[in-house]
XYZ file of C-alpha atoms in Angstrom:
354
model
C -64.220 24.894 -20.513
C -65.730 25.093 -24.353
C -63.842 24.581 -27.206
C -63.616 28.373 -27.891
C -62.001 28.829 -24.427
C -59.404 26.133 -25.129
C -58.322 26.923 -28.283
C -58.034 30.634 -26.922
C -56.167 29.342 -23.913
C -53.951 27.614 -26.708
C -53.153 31.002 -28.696
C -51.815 32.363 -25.380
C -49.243 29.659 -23.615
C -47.130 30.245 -26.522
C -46.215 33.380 -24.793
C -44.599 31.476 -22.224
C -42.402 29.487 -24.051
C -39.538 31.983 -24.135
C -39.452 31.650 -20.048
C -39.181 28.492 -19.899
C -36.474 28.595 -22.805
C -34.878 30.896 -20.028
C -35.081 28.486 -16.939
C -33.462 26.024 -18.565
C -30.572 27.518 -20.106
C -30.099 29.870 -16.982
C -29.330 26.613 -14.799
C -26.764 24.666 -17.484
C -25.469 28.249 -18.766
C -26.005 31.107 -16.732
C -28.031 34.069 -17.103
C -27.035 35.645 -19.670
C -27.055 32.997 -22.064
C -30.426 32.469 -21.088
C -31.251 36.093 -22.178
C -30.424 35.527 -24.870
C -32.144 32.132 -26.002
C -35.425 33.782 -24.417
C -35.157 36.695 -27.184
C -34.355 34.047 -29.884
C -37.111 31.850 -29.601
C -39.520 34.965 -28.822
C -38.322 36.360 -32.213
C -38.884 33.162 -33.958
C -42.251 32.756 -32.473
C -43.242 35.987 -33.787
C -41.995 35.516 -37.328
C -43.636 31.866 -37.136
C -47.181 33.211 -36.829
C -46.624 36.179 -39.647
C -45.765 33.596 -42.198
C -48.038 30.601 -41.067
C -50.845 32.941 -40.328
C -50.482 36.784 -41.254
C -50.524 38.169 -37.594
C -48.399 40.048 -35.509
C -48.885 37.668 -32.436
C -48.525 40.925 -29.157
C -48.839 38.233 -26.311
C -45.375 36.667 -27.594
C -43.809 40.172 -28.057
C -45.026 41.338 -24.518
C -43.984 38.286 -22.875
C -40.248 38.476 -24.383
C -40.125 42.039 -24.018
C -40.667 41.928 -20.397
C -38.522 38.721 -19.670
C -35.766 41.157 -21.212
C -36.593 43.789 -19.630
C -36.281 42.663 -15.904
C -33.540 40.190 -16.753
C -31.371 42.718 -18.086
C -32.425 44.901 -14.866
C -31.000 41.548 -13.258
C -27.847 41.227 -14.743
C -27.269 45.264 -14.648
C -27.570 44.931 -10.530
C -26.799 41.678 -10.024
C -29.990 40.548 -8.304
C -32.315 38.070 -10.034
C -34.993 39.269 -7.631
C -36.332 41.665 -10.986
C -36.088 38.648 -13.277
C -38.364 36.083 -11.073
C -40.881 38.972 -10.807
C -41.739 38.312 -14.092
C -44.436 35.230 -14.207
C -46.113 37.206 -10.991
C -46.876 40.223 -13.257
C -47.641 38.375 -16.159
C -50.016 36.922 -14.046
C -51.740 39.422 -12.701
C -52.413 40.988 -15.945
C -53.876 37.602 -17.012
C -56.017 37.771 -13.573
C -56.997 41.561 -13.967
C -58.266 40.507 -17.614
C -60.303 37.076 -16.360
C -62.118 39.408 -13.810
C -63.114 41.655 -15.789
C -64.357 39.312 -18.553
C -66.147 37.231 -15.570
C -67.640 40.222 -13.722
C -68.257 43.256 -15.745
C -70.347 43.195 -18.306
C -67.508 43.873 -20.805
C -66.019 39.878 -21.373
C -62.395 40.584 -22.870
C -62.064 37.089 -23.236
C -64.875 36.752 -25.800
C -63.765 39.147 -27.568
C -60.280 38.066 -28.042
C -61.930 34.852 -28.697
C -64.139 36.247 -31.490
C -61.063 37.917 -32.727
C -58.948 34.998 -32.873
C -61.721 32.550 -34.324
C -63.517 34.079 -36.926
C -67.165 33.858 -37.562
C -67.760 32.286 -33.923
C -70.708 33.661 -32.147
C -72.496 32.415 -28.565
C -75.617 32.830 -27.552
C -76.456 33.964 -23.962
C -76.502 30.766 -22.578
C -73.127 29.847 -23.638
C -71.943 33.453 -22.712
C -72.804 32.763 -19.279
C -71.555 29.377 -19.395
C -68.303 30.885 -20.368
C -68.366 33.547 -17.211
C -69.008 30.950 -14.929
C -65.957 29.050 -16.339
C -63.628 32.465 -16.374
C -64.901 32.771 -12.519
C -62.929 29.797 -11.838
C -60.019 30.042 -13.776
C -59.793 33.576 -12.283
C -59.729 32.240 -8.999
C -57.416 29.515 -9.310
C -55.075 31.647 -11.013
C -55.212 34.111 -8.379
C -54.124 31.887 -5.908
C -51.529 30.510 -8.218
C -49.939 34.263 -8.570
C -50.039 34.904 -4.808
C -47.826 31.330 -4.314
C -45.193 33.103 -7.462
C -44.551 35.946 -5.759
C -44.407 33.806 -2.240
C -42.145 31.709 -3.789
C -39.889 34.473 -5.471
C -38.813 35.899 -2.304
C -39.035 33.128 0.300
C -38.223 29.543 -1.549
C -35.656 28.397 -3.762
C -34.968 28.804 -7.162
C -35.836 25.090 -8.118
C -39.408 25.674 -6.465
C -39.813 29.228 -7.672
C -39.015 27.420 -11.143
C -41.795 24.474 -10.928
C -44.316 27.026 -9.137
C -44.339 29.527 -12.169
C -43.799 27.244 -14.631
C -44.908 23.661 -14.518
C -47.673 24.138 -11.709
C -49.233 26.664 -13.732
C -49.777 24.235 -16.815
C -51.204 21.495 -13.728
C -53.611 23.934 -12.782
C -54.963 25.097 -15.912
C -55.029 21.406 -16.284
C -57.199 20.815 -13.224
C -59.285 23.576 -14.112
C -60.303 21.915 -17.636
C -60.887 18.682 -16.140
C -63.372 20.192 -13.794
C -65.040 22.215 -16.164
C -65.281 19.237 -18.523
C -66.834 17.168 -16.046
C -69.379 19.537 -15.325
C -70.378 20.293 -18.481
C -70.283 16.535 -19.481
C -72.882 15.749 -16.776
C -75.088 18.946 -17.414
C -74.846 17.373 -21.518
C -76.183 14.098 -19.923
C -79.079 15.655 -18.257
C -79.898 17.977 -21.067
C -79.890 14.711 -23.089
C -82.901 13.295 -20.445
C -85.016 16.198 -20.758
C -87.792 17.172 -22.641
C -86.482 18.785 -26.286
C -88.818 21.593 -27.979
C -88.415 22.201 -31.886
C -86.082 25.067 -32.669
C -88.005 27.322 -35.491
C -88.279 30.480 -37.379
C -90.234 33.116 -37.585
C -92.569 30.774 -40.308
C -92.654 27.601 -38.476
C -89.852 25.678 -39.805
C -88.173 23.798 -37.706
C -84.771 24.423 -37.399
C -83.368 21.556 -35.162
C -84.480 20.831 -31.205
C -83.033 21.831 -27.864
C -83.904 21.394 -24.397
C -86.932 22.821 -22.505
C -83.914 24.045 -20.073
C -82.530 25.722 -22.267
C -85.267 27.374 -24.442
C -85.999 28.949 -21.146
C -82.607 30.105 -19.637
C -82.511 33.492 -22.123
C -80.835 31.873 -25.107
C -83.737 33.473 -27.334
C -84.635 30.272 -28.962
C -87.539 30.348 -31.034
C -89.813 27.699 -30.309
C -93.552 27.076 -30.966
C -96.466 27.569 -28.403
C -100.325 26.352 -28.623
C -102.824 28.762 -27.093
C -106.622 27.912 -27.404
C -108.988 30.970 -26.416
C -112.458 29.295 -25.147
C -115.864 30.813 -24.944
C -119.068 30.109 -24.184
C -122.651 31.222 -25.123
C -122.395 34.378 -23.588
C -118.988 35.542 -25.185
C -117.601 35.096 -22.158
C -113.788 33.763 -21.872
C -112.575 30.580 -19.785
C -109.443 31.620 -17.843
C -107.161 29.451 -15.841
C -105.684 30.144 -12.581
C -101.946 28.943 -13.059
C -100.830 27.240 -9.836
C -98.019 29.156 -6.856
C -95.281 26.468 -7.591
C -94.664 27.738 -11.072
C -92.104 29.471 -12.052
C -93.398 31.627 -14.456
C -96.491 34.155 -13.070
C -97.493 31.941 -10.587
C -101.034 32.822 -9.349
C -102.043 34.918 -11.711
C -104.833 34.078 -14.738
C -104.140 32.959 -17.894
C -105.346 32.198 -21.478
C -107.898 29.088 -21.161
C -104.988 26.597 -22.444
C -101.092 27.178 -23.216
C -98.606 24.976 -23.206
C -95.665 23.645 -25.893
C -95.376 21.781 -29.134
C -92.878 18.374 -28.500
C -90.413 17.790 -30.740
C -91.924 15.601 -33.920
C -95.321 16.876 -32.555
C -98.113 18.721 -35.115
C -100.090 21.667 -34.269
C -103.077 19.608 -34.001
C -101.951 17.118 -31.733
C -100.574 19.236 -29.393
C -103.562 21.593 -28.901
C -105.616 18.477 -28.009
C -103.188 17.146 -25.685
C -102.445 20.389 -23.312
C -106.490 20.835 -24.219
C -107.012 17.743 -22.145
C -103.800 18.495 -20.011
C -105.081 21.198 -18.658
C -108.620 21.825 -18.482
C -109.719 18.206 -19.449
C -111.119 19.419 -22.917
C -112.029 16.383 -25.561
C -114.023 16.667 -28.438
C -114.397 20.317 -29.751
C -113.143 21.855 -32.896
C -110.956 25.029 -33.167
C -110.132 27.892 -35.757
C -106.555 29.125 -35.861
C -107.028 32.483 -35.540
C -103.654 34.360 -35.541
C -99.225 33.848 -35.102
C -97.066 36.221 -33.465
C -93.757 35.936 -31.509
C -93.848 36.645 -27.700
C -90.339 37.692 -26.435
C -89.673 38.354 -22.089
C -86.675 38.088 -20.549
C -86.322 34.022 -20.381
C -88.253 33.225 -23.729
C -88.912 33.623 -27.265
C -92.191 31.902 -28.456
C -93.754 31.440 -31.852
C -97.507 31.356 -30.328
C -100.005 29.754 -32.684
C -103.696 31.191 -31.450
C -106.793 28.895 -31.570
C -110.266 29.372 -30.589
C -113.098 27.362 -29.979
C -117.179 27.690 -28.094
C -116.871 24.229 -27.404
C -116.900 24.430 -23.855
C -119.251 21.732 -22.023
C -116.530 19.254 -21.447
C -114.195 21.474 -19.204
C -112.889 19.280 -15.999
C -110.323 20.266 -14.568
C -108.581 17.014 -12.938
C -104.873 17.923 -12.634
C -102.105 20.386 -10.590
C -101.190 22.317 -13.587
C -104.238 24.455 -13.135
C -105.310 25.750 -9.533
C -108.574 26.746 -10.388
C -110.678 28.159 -13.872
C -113.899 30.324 -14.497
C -115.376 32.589 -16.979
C -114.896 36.271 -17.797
C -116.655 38.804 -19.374
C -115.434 41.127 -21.585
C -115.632 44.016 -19.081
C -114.174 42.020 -16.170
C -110.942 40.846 -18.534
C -110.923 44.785 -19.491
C -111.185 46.265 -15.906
C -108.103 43.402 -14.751
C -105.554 44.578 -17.675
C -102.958 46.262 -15.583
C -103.800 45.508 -12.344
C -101.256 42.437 -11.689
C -104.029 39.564 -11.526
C -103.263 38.433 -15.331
C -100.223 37.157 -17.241
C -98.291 40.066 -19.341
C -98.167 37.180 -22.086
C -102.692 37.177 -21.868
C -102.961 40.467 -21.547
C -100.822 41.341 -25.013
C -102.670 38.682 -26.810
C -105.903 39.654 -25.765
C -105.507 43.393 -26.796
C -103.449 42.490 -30.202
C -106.414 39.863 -30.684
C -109.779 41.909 -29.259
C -108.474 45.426 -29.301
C -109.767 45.914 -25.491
């Protein structure tokens, strides 16, 4: 659980105060008296949060509203049977909402969130890391409901009083201590991996992240190397990128393309996936052109290079399956046809017009 989630989580158990107000004075006073310290301390809530923080703070004024409501239904027929009904429905309100936030593709949650703490925004990285964290707390608390309305008409009142009360602050307890764990070990690995410079739209670096993450649809901007090379003929190398990739495996690609390192220049990194990946040395390249490429797991500042120093290709490692030379018409009559990358096919049009 982010800190977004728990400081939401925090604007809400206020609500629940006035219940427990009312299980405690119900068993030294009575039921009645208990009522009536529930709609106190509800009232003071709300008039807490208008002066401290302007608001009109609903969740409180549900919350008491309904403890009154099926109390006084309590008191009017003598059965407390209304009254213990309460924490199950309050529940399942709280469960209908985490569902919806977890599985549509409307997430209530962040938007009470955004609501709540102004100026926050997520990317869609940590919007899905939030789902997968309101999957579980929807889950637990499901469960959690089903055992208050179990215990409201088959167990005591001392157990009915610990399972909608206190075991509901355990849970949500577990629950963050799981999450945190998680998301302290995925932290540690992210930590271990390789980190790509965060940029804009001009080149400037921004800060780093992980290659993980650049790639899981966050939209992070970060640079790219592509070299273009030809030989005598005008013909173009491509490279055949290998099956075990996850990105258009098998298909053909531009001659060399790969990412800038964090702290890395342009210069340096074009000779090192140069050598990388088609065992390229000594030539000399022209930067030809910049554009962003955006797909569905990516956002890439590409810088474009091109060189006719060719002789030294060797191709010695598994990044690249296999490489040869195309002409002009054979890149032309390919374009379409599902044998070349998307990402090669836009450049070459935007760069040669074919």
């Amino acid at each position: 659980m982010n800190q977004q989630q728990l400081k939401l989580v925090k604007q809400l158990l206020p609500g629940f105060i006035p219940l427990f107000a009312f299980i405690l004075i119900d068993e030294l006073w009575g039921t009645q008296a208990g009522l009536v310290a529930a709609l106190v301390i509800g009232v003071a809530e709300l008039l807490w949060v208008w002066v401290k923080e302007k608001r009109f703070e609903r969740f409180v004024l549900f919350d008491t509203l309904l403890l009154l409501a099926l109390g006084g239904v309590s008191l009017v027929l003598h059965n407390e049977i209304f009254f213990k009904l309460k924490p199950g429905l309050v529940q399942l309100i709280l469960c209908a909402i985490l569902a919806f936030s977890a599985y549509s593709q409307v997430n209530i949650v962040g938007m009470m969130s955004q609501r709540y703490m102004k100026g926050m925004k997520m990317d869609d990285g940590q919007a899905q890391q939030m789902r997968q964290s309101l999957k579980l707390m929807f889950w637990v608390f499901l469960a959690h409901t089903a055992l208050v309305f179990y215990a409201t008409f088959f167990m005591s009142d001392a157990a009915w009083a610990f399972i909608s009360g206190g075991l509901f602050y355990i849970l949500f307890g577990v629950v963050f201590l799981i999450t945190f764990r998680k998301q302290k070990r995925q932290h540690k690995a992210l930590e271990l991996e390789e980190q790509l410079p965060v940029v804009d739209e001009t080149g400037k670096v921004l800060g780093r992240a992980p290659r993980s993450v650049c790639h899981n649809g966050s939209r992070l901007l970060h640079p790219v190397v592509h070299l273009h090379v030809f030989n005598a003929k005008g013909a173009m190398y491509l490279q055949k990128r290998p099956m075990n990739k996850l990105v258009q495996p098998g298909k053909w690609d531009t001659s060399v393309g790969g990412h800038i390192a964090f702290g890395e220049d342009l210069e340096t990194s074009l000779k090192r996936e140069a050598w990388e990946e088609i065992g390229l040395q000594q030539f000399s390249a022209k930067l030809l052109k910049t554009y962003v490429w955006e797909s569905e797991i990516e956002r890439e500042l590409v810088y474009v290079f091109t060189t006719t120093d060719y002789q030294g290709i060797r191709l010695h490692s598994d990044e690249v399956q296999e490489g040869k030379f195309w002409t002009p018409r054979q890149i032309a009559s390919s374009i379409g046809q599902g044998l070349l990358t998307p990402n090669f096919e836009y450049e070459y049009q935007l760069l040669f017009g074919q």
